[in-house]
Amino acid sequence: METVNEIRTEKTEAKNFLKKLTKIREIALIFIIVLFSIVLSIANPVFLTSENILNILLSISITGFLTLGMTVALIAGGFDLSVGSVTALVGIIAGNIFISTENIFLALLVSLLVALVMGSLNGLLITIGGLNPFIATLSIMGIARGLVYIISKGAPMSLMKLPEWLKDIGRGHLFGIPYIVIIFFIAAIIFHILLKYSRQMRKVFYVGSNEDAAYFSGINPNKIKFFVYLMIGFLCWIAGVLAIARFKSASPTFGTGLEMTAISAAVIGGASLSGGEGTVFGSTLGLILLGIVSGALVLLGISVYWQQLISSLVLLIAVLMDSIIERTKANKRI
Amino acid sequence: MEVSEDLLNEPILKIQNVSKSFPGTKALDDVTMDLYGGEVLGLCGENGAGKSTLMKIISGGLQKDSGKLLYKGEEVAFSSPRDAHLNGIGIVHQEIINCPELSVAENICMSVMDKNPKGFLDYNWMYKTAEEYLSRFNVEINVKEKLSNLSISYQQIVEIVKALLLDCSVLIFDEPTAALTEDESEKLFAIIDELRKNNIGIIYISHRLEEVFNNCDRVTILRDGQFIDTLNIKDVEVKTVINKMIGRELGDFYPEKAAGSDEEVLLSVRELTNKPSFANVSFDLRKGEILGVSGLMGSGRTETARSICGLDRKQTGSVFLEGKELSIKSYKDSISEGIVYLTENRKKEGLFLEMSITDNVSAMSLGEMSGKILMNKSLEIENTDRYCKELSVKYSEKTDKVGTLSGGNQQKILIAKLLSVSPKIVILDEPTRGIDVGSKKEIYTLIRALVDRGVGVIVISSDLEEIVGLCDRVMVFHEGTMMGDLTDKDITESNIMHMASGIAKGSNL
């Protein structure tokens, strides 16, 4: 008879090192964020004031919901370009209905349905339609933005008459921290736990890691993917509602480019475009880093026109580092 | 006088002591063989004997680890297939490799573009050249047609024509007739004969021994990466070649066979049909037996298994488990009934390479490993521990990515995944393909242990030695139909081969 399993110990050290490399992502991001903060606070002491920090956090919180969704989409092996437009559509539809009926619940309900329909459309196009997520969500992105312009006729609408409780969500504080920031971080923590420990989210990892193998394990990949895009629709609705609560207006240009910010944040945080990898913790850190970078430009008196260029450089450096680390790992294996 | 004789008889290609290793396996071990101009040399051996590896080394697709390759008397080492082409060595691959979105003519002329007298693409020239070469096959193919619109056999002809265009001195055919009709095959052999008269050296690989015997001058046999023998076709019988291909001491590599199976039927399949893959397949799996399934690739054996499990659709037919008729609509249904399938395609359909050992083992049993919403990590770890122990999986940590394990351990992880759902019927498709001998033996022992525990096991395999050594009963498929059963002493490699090639039938028909 064969003897009981012998665990090889000689390789443990090398393996531990590899494991550290995969964990290093979050630690490295925290390190970079701290480093940035120190440098910036030396350059401008205003940076480390709680007011500035909360401003940065507030600025990323609405995008944060889209980043949560994007992280799950990337893990499933896809992505969703329509998140920015759908968020704008939620605001415009809710705003429009509220102005004409003054019934906020109707406005919220209809906008929720529209967001879920948009998410389902993405899901159906990708699963039953067999379209590439890029093409499918690009089309929905255009359709949603198109609807925004048709409904709003291109003009932003003021929503000063929103009920007080909704305005409170938009401007209220708890111990000095804006509600919106608190809501986002609670959502992020819940998502982090679900992604790591829930059965449904585990299936998302399986599908993104190897769709065929998931099928051969009794998982229906199409069902999982549909669920992912539907969920993103729901997150867009939350983002859209929080946006009108915060700005007390709905703008047809709102959310332009947010899909790219969300993808950048998730990728900086360790999500892989080839699926199966990513954490909410990492994505959130990525988003914070991007938030600090754009906040810093304002503080340092650099023109906002630089923002896009510098954010893109941050993304580029992050993925280049990744690629280099991956390649050294691969070389070691051979 | 003697000198010129020697020159005439100098082989066009000499392979001397060539070895090649892949991680975990030695694919070629000190192989020496010759090919002469104007001969057709058959190359025979079981799957994994090293034929394809050797041909890839000759045609520039792979680099050898050691040994020499002498071509027209000079030592060569081709750095790429292109390099080999330019030197006059061409290959017709087993798998069709082409550009489906381009036209037939563009595909045919792909590797000879620079022979075009003008600098720009000259479509007229391409069409004319393609037509000229295709006419040798007497087939009506529109050279302007998109390749993907052609049938598989026409695509294979295009692939062959592509190689003919290269003006080769050495031409390798790797299972060229697998997709051809009989008529088309005959034309191919006529062309091969013509090439032979033009003093071209031809290596012909085929599992169809009949073709080898009808068309080759000599046959070289490889086994387990080693050169076994080269024989003149005139002086040899089919039986001798088969014996040389498989001859190996079985020893007690395999666990003892069952003393006799119960009459209790675990699984019965009746008139299962999914055309064109297979039709009217009926069989019983009895308690206490290992049922082997054999047949050539594409004979319907894998497709049948997949239909039973709801991985593929079935057109008609029924499946009974312990006497109860099942209605399986998806693989999920099959799993909950207790019928599981191990894929033959470990990396593509089996493993989550970037995920941990535990994640891989739990993939099928998520329901058992979780509460209402959250996974139960400690249960997952306990389950993984249990099966890794039973299967002797070697790893350093359960959080290791499965991609870092050896082939044998990866395969054991897949089996652990199946066992985690406590199945009643386990269908194993190529359970030991590409894994080391030690792991093979452990898997065989496990299979026998499962059967002794009352689990029904079906083993599908191309490895005849494995089928003969392991199974209590063997069903053989040929072109989508069952050729019958073999039991006890009738389970021999030559019986199986005869049935798999459609020459003989077994009992129970």
PDB file of C-alpha atoms in Angstrom, chain B residues 178-279:
ATOM      1  CA  ALA B 178      -8.823  11.009 -40.454  1.00  0.00           C
ATOM      2  CA  ALA B 179     -11.326  13.409 -42.037  1.00  0.00           C
ATOM      3  CA  LEU B 180     -11.327  12.123 -45.621  1.00  0.00           C
ATOM      4  CA  THR B 181     -13.843   9.916 -47.365  1.00  0.00           C
ATOM      5  CA  GLU B 182     -12.642   6.643 -48.827  1.00  0.00           C
ATOM      6  CA  ASP B 183     -12.673   8.075 -52.308  1.00  0.00           C
ATOM      7  CA  GLU B 184     -10.639  11.094 -51.284  1.00  0.00           C
ATOM      8  CA  SER B 185      -8.204   8.862 -49.417  1.00  0.00           C
ATOM      9  CA  GLU B 186      -7.617   6.841 -52.569  1.00  0.00           C
ATOM     10  CA  LYS B 187      -6.746  10.014 -54.450  1.00  0.00           C
ATOM     11  CA  LEU B 188      -4.381  10.999 -51.678  1.00  0.00           C
ATOM     12  CA  PHE B 189      -2.606   7.648 -51.964  1.00  0.00           C
ATOM     13  CA  ALA B 190      -2.297   8.117 -55.722  1.00  0.00           C
ATOM     14  CA  ILE B 191      -0.683  11.486 -55.106  1.00  0.00           C
ATOM     15  CA  ILE B 192       1.614  10.000 -52.483  1.00  0.00           C
ATOM     16  CA  ASP B 193       2.621   7.371 -55.021  1.00  0.00           C
ATOM     17  CA  GLU B 194       3.426  10.084 -57.530  1.00  0.00           C
ATOM     18  CA  LEU B 195       5.509  11.935 -54.951  1.00  0.00           C
ATOM     19  CA  ARG B 196       7.390   8.704 -54.262  1.00  0.00           C
ATOM     20  CA  LYS B 197       8.249   8.384 -57.955  1.00  0.00           C
ATOM     21  CA  ASN B 198       9.630  11.909 -57.832  1.00  0.00           C
ATOM     22  CA  ASN B 199      12.088  10.691 -55.211  1.00  0.00           C
ATOM     23  CA  ILE B 200      10.496  12.533 -52.320  1.00  0.00           C
ATOM     24  CA  GLY B 201      10.836  10.995 -48.869  1.00  0.00           C
ATOM     25  CA  ILE B 202       7.493  10.554 -47.175  1.00  0.00           C
ATOM     26  CA  ILE B 203       6.696   9.818 -43.549  1.00  0.00           C
ATOM     27  CA  TYR B 204       3.166   8.556 -43.109  1.00  0.00           C
ATOM     28  CA  ILE B 205       1.596   8.459 -39.640  1.00  0.00           C
ATOM     29  CA  SER B 206      -1.663   6.608 -39.177  1.00  0.00           C
ATOM     30  CA  HIS B 207      -3.567   4.588 -36.646  1.00  0.00           C
ATOM     31  CA  ARG B 208      -5.144   2.737 -39.558  1.00  0.00           C
ATOM     32  CA  LEU B 209      -2.731  -0.106 -40.034  1.00  0.00           C
ATOM     33  CA  GLU B 210      -4.483  -1.176 -43.202  1.00  0.00           C
ATOM     34  CA  GLU B 211      -3.421   2.070 -44.866  1.00  0.00           C
ATOM     35  CA  VAL B 212       0.116   1.636 -43.646  1.00  0.00           C
ATOM     36  CA  PHE B 213       0.283  -1.870 -45.061  1.00  0.00           C
ATOM     37  CA  ASN B 214      -1.220  -0.890 -48.412  1.00  0.00           C
ATOM     38  CA  ASN B 215       0.819   2.219 -49.048  1.00  0.00           C
ATOM     39  CA  CYS B 216       4.110   2.161 -47.175  1.00  0.00           C
ATOM     40  CA  ASP B 217       7.426   0.554 -48.058  1.00  0.00           C
ATOM     41  CA  ARG B 218       8.757   0.293 -44.530  1.00  0.00           C
ATOM     42  CA  VAL B 219       7.307   0.856 -41.098  1.00  0.00           C
ATOM     43  CA  THR B 220       9.024   2.263 -38.024  1.00  0.00           C
ATOM     44  CA  ILE B 221       7.552   1.550 -34.618  1.00  0.00           C
ATOM     45  CA  LEU B 222       7.884   3.784 -31.565  1.00  0.00           C
ATOM     46  CA  ARG B 223       6.771   2.947 -28.060  1.00  0.00           C
ATOM     47  CA  ASP B 224       7.003   5.157 -24.963  1.00  0.00           C
ATOM     48  CA  GLY B 225       9.327   7.543 -26.776  1.00  0.00           C
ATOM     49  CA  GLN B 226      11.738   4.789 -27.791  1.00  0.00           C
ATOM     50  CA  PHE B 227      12.619   3.364 -31.176  1.00  0.00           C
ATOM     51  CA  ILE B 228      11.462  -0.266 -31.299  1.00  0.00           C
ATOM     52  CA  ASP B 229      12.019  -1.493 -34.823  1.00  0.00           C
ATOM     53  CA  THR B 230      11.924  -0.720 -38.539  1.00  0.00           C
ATOM     54  CA  LEU B 231      10.509  -3.445 -40.756  1.00  0.00           C
ATOM     55  CA  ASN B 232       9.933  -3.997 -44.469  1.00  0.00           C
ATOM     56  CA  ILE B 233       6.195  -4.088 -45.080  1.00  0.00           C
ATOM     57  CA  LYS B 234       6.647  -7.028 -47.497  1.00  0.00           C
ATOM     58  CA  ASP B 235       8.136  -9.221 -44.806  1.00  0.00           C
ATOM     59  CA  VAL B 236       5.845  -8.457 -41.917  1.00  0.00           C
ATOM     60  CA  GLU B 237       2.370  -9.275 -40.649  1.00  0.00           C
ATOM     61  CA  VAL B 238      -0.091  -6.863 -39.053  1.00  0.00           C
ATOM     62  CA  LYS B 239       0.033  -8.901 -35.867  1.00  0.00           C
ATOM     63  CA  THR B 240       3.767  -8.393 -35.508  1.00  0.00           C
ATOM     64  CA  VAL B 241       3.424  -4.640 -35.824  1.00  0.00           C
ATOM     65  CA  ILE B 242       0.629  -4.524 -33.259  1.00  0.00           C
ATOM     66  CA  ASN B 243       2.651  -6.645 -30.859  1.00  0.00           C
ATOM     67  CA  LYS B 244       5.628  -4.376 -31.219  1.00  0.00           C
ATOM     68  CA  MET B 245       3.471  -1.293 -30.672  1.00  0.00           C
ATOM     69  CA  ILE B 246       2.001  -2.565 -27.429  1.00  0.00           C
ATOM     70  CA  GLY B 247       4.358  -5.263 -26.137  1.00  0.00           C
ATOM     71  CA  ARG B 248       4.962  -4.397 -22.537  1.00  0.00           C
ATOM     72  CA  GLU B 249       5.065  -6.284 -19.277  1.00  0.00           C
ATOM     73  CA  LEU B 250       1.871  -5.556 -17.426  1.00  0.00           C
ATOM     74  CA  GLY B 251       3.105  -6.930 -14.093  1.00  0.00           C
ATOM     75  CA  ASP B 252       0.897  -6.110 -11.159  1.00  0.00           C
ATOM     76  CA  PHE B 253       0.723  -2.507 -12.243  1.00  0.00           C
ATOM     77  CA  TYR B 254      -3.033  -3.010 -12.268  1.00  0.00           C
ATOM     78  CA  PRO B 255      -5.113  -4.059  -9.282  1.00  0.00           C
ATOM     79  CA  GLU B 256      -6.590  -7.531  -9.290  1.00  0.00           C
ATOM     80  CA  LYS B 257      -9.693  -7.908 -11.409  1.00  0.00           C
ATOM     81  CA  ALA B 258     -13.119  -8.589  -9.947  1.00  0.00           C
ATOM     82  CA  ALA B 259     -13.866 -12.217  -9.165  1.00  0.00           C
ATOM     83  CA  GLY B 260     -17.191 -11.862 -10.930  1.00  0.00           C
ATOM     84  CA  SER B 261     -19.689  -9.076 -11.046  1.00  0.00           C
ATOM     85  CA  ASP B 262     -23.060  -8.993  -9.330  1.00  0.00           C
ATOM     86  CA  GLU B 263     -26.115  -9.236 -11.442  1.00  0.00           C
ATOM     87  CA  GLU B 264     -27.318  -5.990  -9.891  1.00  0.00           C
ATOM     88  CA  VAL B 265     -27.465  -3.341 -12.602  1.00  0.00           C
ATOM     89  CA  LEU B 266     -26.518   0.178 -11.523  1.00  0.00           C
ATOM     90  CA  LEU B 267     -26.887   2.091 -14.734  1.00  0.00           C
ATOM     91  CA  SER B 268     -28.638   1.155 -17.920  1.00  0.00           C
ATOM     92  CA  VAL B 269     -28.635   3.068 -21.137  1.00  0.00           C
ATOM     93  CA  ARG B 270     -31.143   2.244 -23.862  1.00  0.00           C
ATOM     94  CA  GLU B 271     -31.090   3.294 -27.495  1.00  0.00           C
ATOM     95  CA  LEU B 272     -29.266   6.527 -26.751  1.00  0.00           C
ATOM     96  CA  THR B 273     -28.831   8.552 -29.936  1.00  0.00           C
ATOM     97  CA  ASN B 274     -27.279  11.888 -30.767  1.00  0.00           C
ATOM     98  CA  LYS B 275     -26.563  11.930 -34.464  1.00  0.00           C
ATOM     99  CA  PRO B 276     -24.148  12.306 -36.088  1.00  0.00           C
ATOM    100  CA  SER B 277     -21.930  11.467 -33.096  1.00  0.00           C
ATOM    101  CA  PHE B 278     -23.495   8.134 -32.112  1.00  0.00           C
ATOM    102  CA  ALA B 279     -26.697   6.150 -32.521  1.00  0.00           C
TER     103      ALA B 279
END
